Amino acid sequence: MRLLHTSDWHLGRAFHRVNMLGAQAEFISHLVATVRERAVDAVVVSGDVYDRAVPPLAAVELFDDALHRLADQGTPTVMISGNHDSARRLGVGAGLIGRAGIHLRTDPGACATPVLIPDATGDVAFYGLPYLEPALVKDEFGVSKPGHEAVLAAAMDRVRADLAERPAGTRSVVLAHAFVTGGEASDSERDITVGGVAAVPSGVFDGVDYVALGHLHGSQVISERARYSGSPLPYSFSEADHRKSMWLVDLDAHGFAAAERVDCPVPRPLARIRGDLADLLARPDLTAHEESWVEATLTDPVRPDDPMARLAERFPHTLSLAFDPQRAPEDPDVSYAQRLKGRDDQQIAEDFVTHVRGAGPDERERAVLREALDAVRIDDTRREVAR
Ligand SMILES: [Mn+2]
């Protein structure tokens, strides 16, 4: 049995100001081609199909297209809902869609009812654990102390109990959307929990042959038999070093046999560059990034004029601009009161401009500050008189 493991498509999500639907459609085509060319027996999608509970129409249409193309391949597919999906909305029509071989598992109560897919040596049982929000499912699983570990452990107890009843030699795959201890996050997952400990020890998933994890957006190996596929596309610059991919996993008669990484198409590489604006516009080693999506951090001590337009002349795909001016640190031993001592309001205001911009106010700006301070003083005087 050969399965293809992917997750975190986040259909409808943008990358900064770039609409990613075209890249997402290209990924779907790549997925379908991989299923065909690599003789895949089952596809598993471990949550976050969509980016939000109510996705834009174009994302719903792309998902519809993906379902049709997967069904046309005749390759069974198992999908779960993630923390970004609305389980109820994603699950609409699941019964009918299931007849076409696409199994949407969005009901926590059904997590121990597997999708059985046979190969030459018997059945492989696919258990889809949709994202389990502890506060919402603690009664369903009868756990007294709510938390990700408690509800996932209870769900896995049900899975192992079901598996124990099946014929010897039945192999098992679990799909789960969770933050497993030891996994490395990026900036684009968005919090899986509000308060409390989100991470779940990997031992919770003991007893099955492969755990197809979703939620973390970087491809990673928790153990040989428990892996994150990561998202097929980057959704933050923190993923600049990621290699976006899927796992092609082979199960033999005894369980896990091998896993191979299959790269996803790269719509445009990411680059994080840092330095003074003049350097970034001149450095020869940055030529390779001229066509990349760029995040630039400018270190100029004085904020340069019109930095975005100037950067865009060399790096037309600059999407993010940050400032981290490199200046001599202020003496931390001097207290705020000491620094203000003997300085009038005008001087303090001018110091503030220098502090935030790196350069003090020019003559015109000084006049504006003076006028503003005068206006406040006049206002105060009027109020005194009125009293
Ligand atoms: Mn996700």
Tab-separated table of C-alpha atoms and ligand atoms in Angstrom:
chain	number	residue	atom	x	y	z
A	1	MET	CA	0.000	0.000	0.000
A	2	ARG	CA	1.420	3.312	-1.073
A	3	LEU	CA	-0.054	6.470	0.387
A	4	LEU	CA	0.511	10.132	-0.309
A	5	HIS	CA	0.383	12.355	2.782
A	6	THR	CA	-0.280	16.093	2.564
A	7	SER	CA	-1.966	18.732	4.753
A	8	ASP	CA	-2.492	22.442	5.395
A	9	TRP	CA	-3.528	23.520	1.924
A	10	HIS	CA	-5.174	26.663	3.331
A	11	LEU	CA	-7.090	27.204	0.099
A	12	GLY	CA	-8.001	30.880	-0.202
A	13	ARG	CA	-5.106	32.161	1.886
A	14	ALA	CA	-2.966	34.988	0.540
A	15	PHE	CA	0.767	35.474	1.084
A	16	HIS	CA	1.084	39.120	2.057
A	17	ARG	CA	-0.578	40.879	-0.891
A	18	VAL	CA	-0.155	37.956	-3.307
A	19	ASN	CA	-3.276	35.946	-4.121
A	20	MET	CA	-2.129	32.307	-3.929
A	21	LEU	CA	-5.071	30.653	-5.687
A	22	GLY	CA	-3.084	30.147	-8.885
A	23	ALA	CA	-0.242	28.487	-6.959
A	24	GLN	CA	-2.756	26.414	-5.002
A	25	ALA	CA	-4.342	25.226	-8.261
A	26	GLU	CA	-0.899	24.317	-9.552
A	27	PHE	CA	-0.264	22.308	-6.390
A	28	ILE	CA	-3.551	20.400	-6.879
A	29	SER	CA	-2.447	19.524	-10.428
A	30	HIS	CA	0.914	18.364	-9.067
A	31	LEU	CA	-0.852	16.230	-6.446
A	32	VAL	CA	-3.072	14.560	-9.043
A	33	ALA	CA	-0.080	13.973	-11.345
A	34	THR	CA	1.892	12.419	-8.456
A	35	VAL	CA	-1.021	10.101	-7.629
A	36	ARG	CA	-1.016	8.908	-11.230
A	37	GLU	CA	2.707	8.744	-11.909
A	38	ARG	CA	3.767	7.207	-8.594
A	39	ALA	CA	0.956	4.623	-8.461
A	40	VAL	CA	-0.502	5.951	-5.213
A	41	ASP	CA	-3.137	3.731	-3.566
A	42	ALA	CA	-4.537	6.272	-1.094
A	43	VAL	CA	-4.287	10.025	-0.472
A	44	VAL	CA	-4.437	11.438	3.077
A	45	VAL	CA	-5.042	15.122	3.804
A	46	SER	CA	-4.498	15.982	7.469
A	47	GLY	CA	-6.560	19.101	7.949
A	48	ASP	CA	-6.681	22.816	7.147
A	49	VAL	CA	-8.071	22.248	3.682
A	50	TYR	CA	-9.345	25.818	3.831
A	51	ASP	CA	-7.874	28.852	5.535
A	52	ARG	CA	-11.088	29.930	7.246
A	53	ALA	CA	-14.446	28.622	8.369
A	54	VAL	CA	-16.214	30.517	5.565
A	55	PRO	CA	-13.786	30.427	2.640
A	56	PRO	CA	-14.064	32.649	-0.439
A	57	LEU	CA	-16.030	31.220	-3.371
A	58	ALA	CA	-12.908	30.777	-5.525
A	59	ALA	CA	-11.384	28.550	-2.801
A	60	VAL	CA	-14.550	26.435	-2.581
A	61	GLU	CA	-14.493	26.023	-6.366
A	62	LEU	CA	-10.845	24.954	-6.296
A	63	PHE	CA	-11.650	22.374	-3.606
A	64	ASP	CA	-14.575	21.119	-5.694
A	65	ASP	CA	-12.226	20.777	-8.665
A	66	ALA	CA	-9.699	18.881	-6.497
A	67	LEU	CA	-12.395	16.448	-5.319
A	68	HIS	CA	-13.523	15.744	-8.883
A	69	ARG	CA	-9.990	15.149	-10.122
A	70	LEU	CA	-9.122	12.864	-7.213
A	71	ALA	CA	-12.350	10.927	-7.713
A	72	ASP	CA	-11.599	10.624	-11.453
A	73	GLN	CA	-8.260	8.994	-10.568
A	74	GLY	CA	-10.203	6.329	-8.678
A	75	THR	CA	-7.727	6.637	-5.802
A	76	PRO	CA	-9.403	6.634	-2.385
A	77	THR	CA	-8.796	9.769	-0.356
A	78	VAL	CA	-9.226	10.428	3.367
A	79	MET	CA	-9.433	13.999	4.665
A	80	ILE	CA	-9.947	15.517	8.097
A	81	SER	CA	-10.862	19.037	9.192
A	82	GLY	CA	-8.184	21.196	10.831
A	83	ASN	CA	-8.405	24.086	13.258
A	84	HIS	CA	-8.906	26.533	10.390
A	85	ASP	CA	-11.759	24.593	8.827
A	86	SER	CA	-15.357	24.647	9.921
A	87	ALA	CA	-15.856	20.918	10.519
A	88	ARG	CA	-19.612	21.249	10.063
A	89	ARG	CA	-19.368	23.124	6.775
A	90	LEU	CA	-16.572	20.931	5.365
A	91	GLY	CA	-18.586	17.854	6.338
A	92	VAL	CA	-21.678	18.840	4.330
A	93	GLY	CA	-22.316	16.189	1.704
A	94	ALA	CA	-19.641	13.879	3.166
A	95	GLY	CA	-21.921	10.843	2.792
A	96	LEU	CA	-22.463	11.449	-0.911
A	97	ILE	CA	-18.848	12.421	-1.555
A	98	GLY	CA	-17.814	9.224	0.233
A	99	ARG	CA	-19.584	7.195	-2.463
A	100	ALA	CA	-17.051	8.652	-4.912
A	101	GLY	CA	-14.210	7.379	-2.726
A	102	ILE	CA	-13.393	10.680	-0.986
A	103	HIS	CA	-13.835	10.253	2.745
A	104	LEU	CA	-14.250	13.500	4.687
A	105	ARG	CA	-13.884	12.849	8.392
A	106	THR	CA	-15.115	15.849	10.363
A	107	ASP	CA	-17.141	14.239	13.175
A	108	PRO	CA	-15.104	13.651	16.370
A	109	GLY	CA	-17.561	10.970	17.494
A	110	ALA	CA	-16.792	8.867	14.391
A	111	CYS	CA	-13.000	8.895	14.803
A	112	ALA	CA	-12.825	5.180	15.666
A	113	THR	CA	-14.767	4.136	12.564
A	114	PRO	CA	-12.025	3.606	9.991
A	115	VAL	CA	-12.060	3.833	6.236
A	116	LEU	CA	-10.915	0.365	5.150
A	117	ILE	CA	-8.764	0.220	2.042
A	118	PRO	CA	-7.543	-3.251	1.057
A	119	ASP	CA	-4.307	-4.265	-0.615
A	120	ALA	CA	-2.951	-7.694	-1.545
A	121	THR	CA	-2.238	-8.625	2.077
A	122	GLY	CA	-5.430	-7.395	3.736
A	123	ASP	CA	-6.985	-4.192	5.003
A	124	VAL	CA	-5.398	-0.912	5.958
A	125	ALA	CA	-7.610	0.938	8.463
A	126	PHE	CA	-7.499	4.746	8.102
A	127	TYR	CA	-8.693	6.554	11.223
A	128	GLY	CA	-9.440	10.238	10.631
A	129	LEU	CA	-9.214	12.308	13.823
A	130	PRO	CA	-10.552	15.741	12.940
A	131	TYR	CA	-9.051	18.640	14.887
A	132	LEU	CA	-10.371	18.141	18.420
A	133	GLU	CA	-11.093	21.402	20.225
A	134	PRO	CA	-10.777	20.310	23.875
A	135	ALA	CA	-13.559	22.504	25.254
A	136	LEU	CA	-16.008	21.286	22.599
A	137	VAL	CA	-15.298	17.537	22.658
A	138	LYS	CA	-14.447	16.821	26.301
A	139	ASP	CA	-17.983	15.531	26.980
A	140	GLU	CA	-17.970	13.378	23.831
A	141	PHE	CA	-14.768	11.706	25.046
A	142	GLY	CA	-15.694	11.758	28.718
A	143	VAL	CA	-12.517	13.470	29.861
A	144	SER	CA	-12.656	15.437	33.100
A	145	LYS	CA	-9.590	17.606	32.592
A	146	PRO	CA	-9.839	19.364	29.259
A	147	GLY	CA	-6.687	19.723	27.176
A	148	HIS	CA	-5.305	18.582	23.859
A	149	GLU	CA	-3.441	15.640	25.348
A	150	ALA	CA	-6.485	14.335	27.250
A	151	VAL	CA	-8.897	14.429	24.310
A	152	LEU	CA	-6.402	13.013	21.801
A	153	ALA	CA	-5.449	10.244	24.238
A	154	ALA	CA	-9.133	9.362	24.661
A	155	ALA	CA	-9.669	9.363	20.895
A	156	MET	CA	-6.601	7.140	20.399
A	157	ASP	CA	-7.858	4.723	23.082
A	158	ARG	CA	-10.962	4.279	20.940
A	159	VAL	CA	-8.840	3.785	17.831
A	160	ARG	CA	-6.692	1.097	19.512
A	161	ALA	CA	-9.828	-0.624	20.875
A	162	ASP	CA	-11.341	-0.754	17.388
A	163	LEU	CA	-8.077	-1.985	15.877
A	164	ALA	CA	-7.806	-4.767	18.472
A	165	GLU	CA	-11.126	-6.192	17.219
A	166	ARG	CA	-9.951	-6.393	13.599
A	167	PRO	CA	-8.298	-9.385	11.937
A	168	ALA	CA	-4.601	-9.904	12.715
A	169	GLY	CA	-2.462	-8.219	10.087
A	170	THR	CA	-4.762	-5.211	9.709
A	171	ARG	CA	-2.456	-2.238	9.298
A	172	SER	CA	-3.397	1.195	10.551
A	173	VAL	CA	-2.963	4.853	9.625
A	174	VAL	CA	-4.102	7.755	11.811
A	175	LEU	CA	-4.720	11.255	10.460
A	176	ALA	CA	-4.480	13.941	13.146
A	177	HIS	CA	-4.278	17.718	13.289
A	178	ALA	CA	-2.242	18.568	16.364
A	179	PHE	CA	0.909	20.156	17.732
A	180	VAL	CA	3.121	17.218	18.727
A	181	THR	CA	5.904	17.882	21.269
A	182	GLY	CA	9.232	18.405	19.543
A	183	GLY	CA	7.642	19.812	16.406
A	184	GLU	CA	8.850	23.154	15.114
A	185	ALA	CA	6.354	25.918	14.398
A	186	SER	CA	6.565	28.750	11.865
A	187	ASP	CA	4.757	32.118	11.828
A	188	SER	CA	1.757	30.935	9.819
A	189	GLU	CA	0.015	28.195	11.826
A	190	ARG	CA	-1.974	30.564	14.027
A	191	ASP	CA	-2.532	29.453	17.552
A	192	ILE	CA	-4.163	26.067	17.965
A	193	THR	CA	-5.234	26.877	21.492
A	194	VAL	CA	-6.152	29.877	23.570
A	195	GLY	CA	-4.350	29.378	26.857
A	196	GLY	CA	-3.180	26.026	28.192
A	197	VAL	CA	-0.587	23.689	26.785
A	198	ALA	CA	-1.105	22.926	23.110
A	199	ALA	CA	1.655	20.353	22.588
A	200	VAL	CA	0.835	16.651	22.786
A	201	PRO	CA	3.496	13.981	23.430
A	202	SER	CA	4.005	11.686	20.452
A	203	GLY	CA	3.439	8.630	22.666
A	204	VAL	CA	-0.286	9.403	22.464
A	205	PHE	CA	-0.200	7.909	18.961
A	206	ASP	CA	1.499	4.621	19.885
A	207	GLY	CA	0.119	1.421	18.431
A	208	VAL	CA	-0.492	2.397	14.819
A	209	ASP	CA	1.678	1.936	11.731
A	210	TYR	CA	1.715	5.501	10.434
A	211	VAL	CA	0.604	8.855	11.844
A	212	ALA	CA	-0.107	11.435	9.122
A	213	LEU	CA	0.140	14.730	10.994
A	214	GLY	CA	-1.143	18.156	10.037
A	215	HIS	CA	-0.960	21.620	11.617
A	216	LEU	CA	2.755	22.523	11.546
A	217	HIS	CA	3.663	24.094	8.214
A	218	GLY	CA	7.226	22.772	7.959
A	219	SER	CA	7.808	19.212	6.734
A	220	GLN	CA	9.253	17.287	9.663
A	221	VAL	CA	9.865	13.857	11.079
A	222	ILE	CA	8.724	13.323	14.671
A	223	SER	CA	9.625	9.637	14.449
A	224	GLU	CA	9.997	7.368	11.440
A	225	ARG	CA	6.288	6.512	11.636
A	226	ALA	CA	4.959	9.962	12.627
A	227	ARG	CA	5.535	12.818	10.223
A	228	TYR	CA	4.274	16.252	9.284
A	229	SER	CA	3.943	16.836	5.559
A	230	GLY	CA	3.818	20.604	6.137
A	231	SER	CA	1.926	23.019	3.912
A	232	PRO	CA	2.506	22.746	0.147
A	233	LEU	CA	3.099	26.501	-0.072
A	234	PRO	CA	4.698	29.101	2.198
A	235	TYR	CA	2.338	31.389	4.095
A	236	SER	CA	4.949	33.456	5.996
A	237	PHE	CA	8.553	34.570	5.507
A	238	SER	CA	9.561	32.398	8.461
A	239	GLU	CA	9.208	29.526	5.946
A	240	ALA	CA	11.983	30.883	3.693
A	241	ASP	CA	14.154	27.846	4.541
A	242	HIS	CA	11.394	25.249	4.161
A	243	ARG	CA	11.417	22.691	1.395
A	244	LYS	CA	7.715	22.241	0.654
A	245	SER	CA	6.815	18.635	0.010
A	246	MET	CA	4.537	15.633	0.570
A	247	TRP	CA	5.357	12.193	1.974
A	248	LEU	CA	5.054	9.129	-0.187
A	249	VAL	CA	4.739	6.314	2.350
A	250	ASP	CA	4.923	2.586	1.658
A	251	LEU	CA	3.320	0.058	3.995
A	252	ASP	CA	4.165	-3.606	3.567
A	253	ALA	CA	2.462	-6.632	5.140
A	254	HIS	CA	4.025	-5.777	8.505
A	255	GLY	CA	3.409	-2.021	8.597
A	256	PHE	CA	5.638	0.967	7.862
A	257	ALA	CA	8.281	0.181	5.224
A	258	ALA	CA	9.588	3.463	3.769
A	259	ALA	CA	8.920	7.167	3.262
A	260	GLU	CA	10.074	9.381	0.418
A	261	ARG	CA	9.819	13.154	0.078
A	262	VAL	CA	8.088	14.473	-3.035
A	263	ASP	CA	8.756	18.168	-3.659
A	264	CYS	CA	5.939	20.604	-4.418
A	265	PRO	CA	6.157	23.197	-7.201
A	266	VAL	CA	7.750	26.475	-6.052
A	267	PRO	CA	5.792	29.460	-7.427
A	268	ARG	CA	8.577	31.871	-6.435
A	269	PRO	CA	11.407	31.496	-3.908
A	270	LEU	CA	11.437	33.499	-0.664
A	271	ALA	CA	14.300	35.699	0.502
A	272	ARG	CA	14.885	37.578	3.731
A	273	ILE	CA	17.453	40.316	3.211
A	274	ARG	CA	18.877	42.760	5.736
A	275	GLY	CA	21.165	45.772	5.599
A	276	ASP	CA	21.356	49.476	4.770
A	277	LEU	CA	19.214	50.388	1.761
A	278	ALA	CA	22.195	51.491	-0.344
A	279	ASP	CA	23.942	48.164	0.333
A	280	LEU	CA	20.869	46.105	-0.536
A	281	LEU	CA	20.572	47.972	-3.829
A	282	ALA	CA	24.237	47.315	-4.681
A	283	ARG	CA	25.324	43.979	-3.219
A	284	PRO	CA	26.187	41.529	-6.041
A	285	ASP	CA	25.363	38.471	-3.875
A	286	LEU	CA	21.699	39.522	-3.843
A	287	THR	CA	21.287	39.166	-7.617
A	288	ALA	CA	19.866	35.678	-7.030
A	289	HIS	CA	16.960	37.204	-5.071
A	290	GLU	CA	15.895	39.803	-7.607
A	291	GLU	CA	12.942	37.670	-8.734
A	292	SER	CA	12.133	36.298	-5.253
A	293	TRP	CA	9.395	37.336	-2.880
A	294	VAL	CA	11.437	39.546	-0.590
A	295	GLU	CA	11.229	40.595	3.018
A	296	ALA	CA	13.683	43.445	3.606
A	297	THR	CA	14.860	44.734	6.964
A	298	LEU	CA	16.537	48.116	6.663
A	299	THR	CA	19.247	48.871	9.199
A	300	ASP	CA	19.926	52.493	8.176
A	301	PRO	CA	20.363	54.635	11.302
A	302	VAL	CA	18.196	57.280	9.624
A	303	ARG	CA	15.035	56.071	7.927
A	304	PRO	CA	15.551	56.604	4.161
A	305	ASP	CA	13.008	58.398	1.956
A	306	ASP	CA	10.603	56.291	-0.124
A	307	PRO	CA	12.328	52.974	0.714
A	308	MET	CA	9.666	50.658	-0.792
A	309	ALA	CA	9.786	52.275	-4.242
A	310	ARG	CA	13.597	52.249	-4.258
A	311	LEU	CA	13.781	48.591	-3.183
A	312	ALA	CA	11.196	47.627	-5.793
A	313	GLU	CA	13.475	48.902	-8.553
A	314	ARG	CA	15.850	46.019	-7.853
A	315	PHE	CA	13.449	43.634	-6.083
A	316	PRO	CA	10.059	44.108	-7.762
A	317	HIS	CA	8.472	41.379	-5.597
A	318	THR	CA	9.232	42.990	-2.244
A	319	LEU	CA	6.275	42.166	-0.012
A	320	SER	CA	7.440	43.131	3.452
A	321	LEU	CA	9.512	45.995	4.768
A	322	ALA	CA	10.783	46.360	8.329
A	323	PHE	CA	13.127	48.814	10.041
A	324	ASP	CA	15.762	47.904	12.560
A	325	PRO	CA	18.017	50.974	12.772
A	326	GLN	CA	21.493	50.235	14.075
A	327	ARG	CA	22.497	53.031	16.472
A	328	ALA	CA	24.673	53.457	19.526
A	329	PRO	CA	22.673	52.230	22.517
A	330	GLU	CA	21.499	54.778	25.056
A	331	ASP	CA	23.188	54.685	28.444
A	332	PRO	CA	20.896	52.420	30.474
A	333	ASP	CA	22.220	53.791	33.773
A	334	VAL	CA	20.779	57.237	33.140
A	335	SER	CA	17.216	57.424	34.458
A	336	TYR	CA	14.345	58.963	32.504
A	337	ALA	CA	14.085	61.787	35.045
A	338	GLN	CA	17.814	62.550	34.721
A	339	ARG	CA	17.545	62.677	30.941
A	340	LEU	CA	14.674	65.177	31.108
A	341	LYS	CA	16.321	67.353	33.736
A	342	GLY	CA	16.796	70.938	32.564
A	343	ARG	CA	15.187	70.338	29.134
A	344	ASP	CA	12.119	72.275	28.059
A	345	ASP	CA	9.108	70.832	26.212
A	346	GLN	CA	10.453	71.845	22.809
A	347	GLN	CA	13.774	70.065	23.433
A	348	ILE	CA	12.037	66.916	24.718
A	349	ALA	CA	9.802	66.797	21.620
A	350	GLU	CA	12.814	67.257	19.353
A	351	ASP	CA	14.678	64.470	21.195
A	352	PHE	CA	11.682	62.192	20.597
A	353	VAL	CA	11.767	62.835	16.843
A	354	THR	CA	15.490	62.042	16.841
A	355	HIS	CA	14.847	58.840	18.806
A	356	VAL	CA	12.181	57.383	16.498
A	357	ARG	CA	13.629	58.522	13.181
A	358	GLY	CA	17.342	58.558	13.742
A	359	ALA	CA	17.652	62.190	12.640
A	360	GLY	CA	16.499	65.328	14.441
A	361	PRO	CA	13.838	67.710	13.069
A	362	ASP	CA	14.790	70.228	10.403
A	363	GLU	CA	13.889	73.939	10.612
A	364	ARG	CA	10.376	73.478	9.191
A	365	GLU	CA	9.614	70.557	11.517
A	366	ARG	CA	10.921	72.478	14.488
A	367	ALA	CA	8.494	75.260	13.648
A	368	VAL	CA	5.590	72.781	13.497
A	369	LEU	CA	6.529	71.428	16.925
A	370	ARG	CA	6.777	74.962	18.310
A	371	GLU	CA	3.328	75.869	16.937
A	372	ALA	CA	1.781	72.716	18.433
A	373	LEU	CA	3.284	73.362	21.858
A	374	ASP	CA	2.176	77.013	21.698
A	375	ALA	CA	-1.362	75.944	20.800
A	376	VAL	CA	-1.505	73.670	23.855
A	377	ARG	CA	-0.220	76.472	26.083
A	378	ILE	CA	-2.778	78.934	24.706
A	379	ASP	CA	-5.558	76.381	25.240
A	380	ASP	CA	-4.455	75.859	28.848
A	381	THR	CA	-4.405	79.626	29.449
A	382	ARG	CA	-7.939	80.010	28.040
A	383	ARG	CA	-9.192	77.286	30.337
A	384	GLU	CA	-7.582	79.021	33.315
A	385	VAL	CA	-9.322	82.273	32.384
A	386	ALA	CA	-12.700	80.530	31.928
A	387	ARG	CA	-12.479	79.060	35.393
B	1	MN	MN	-2.505	24.928	9.113
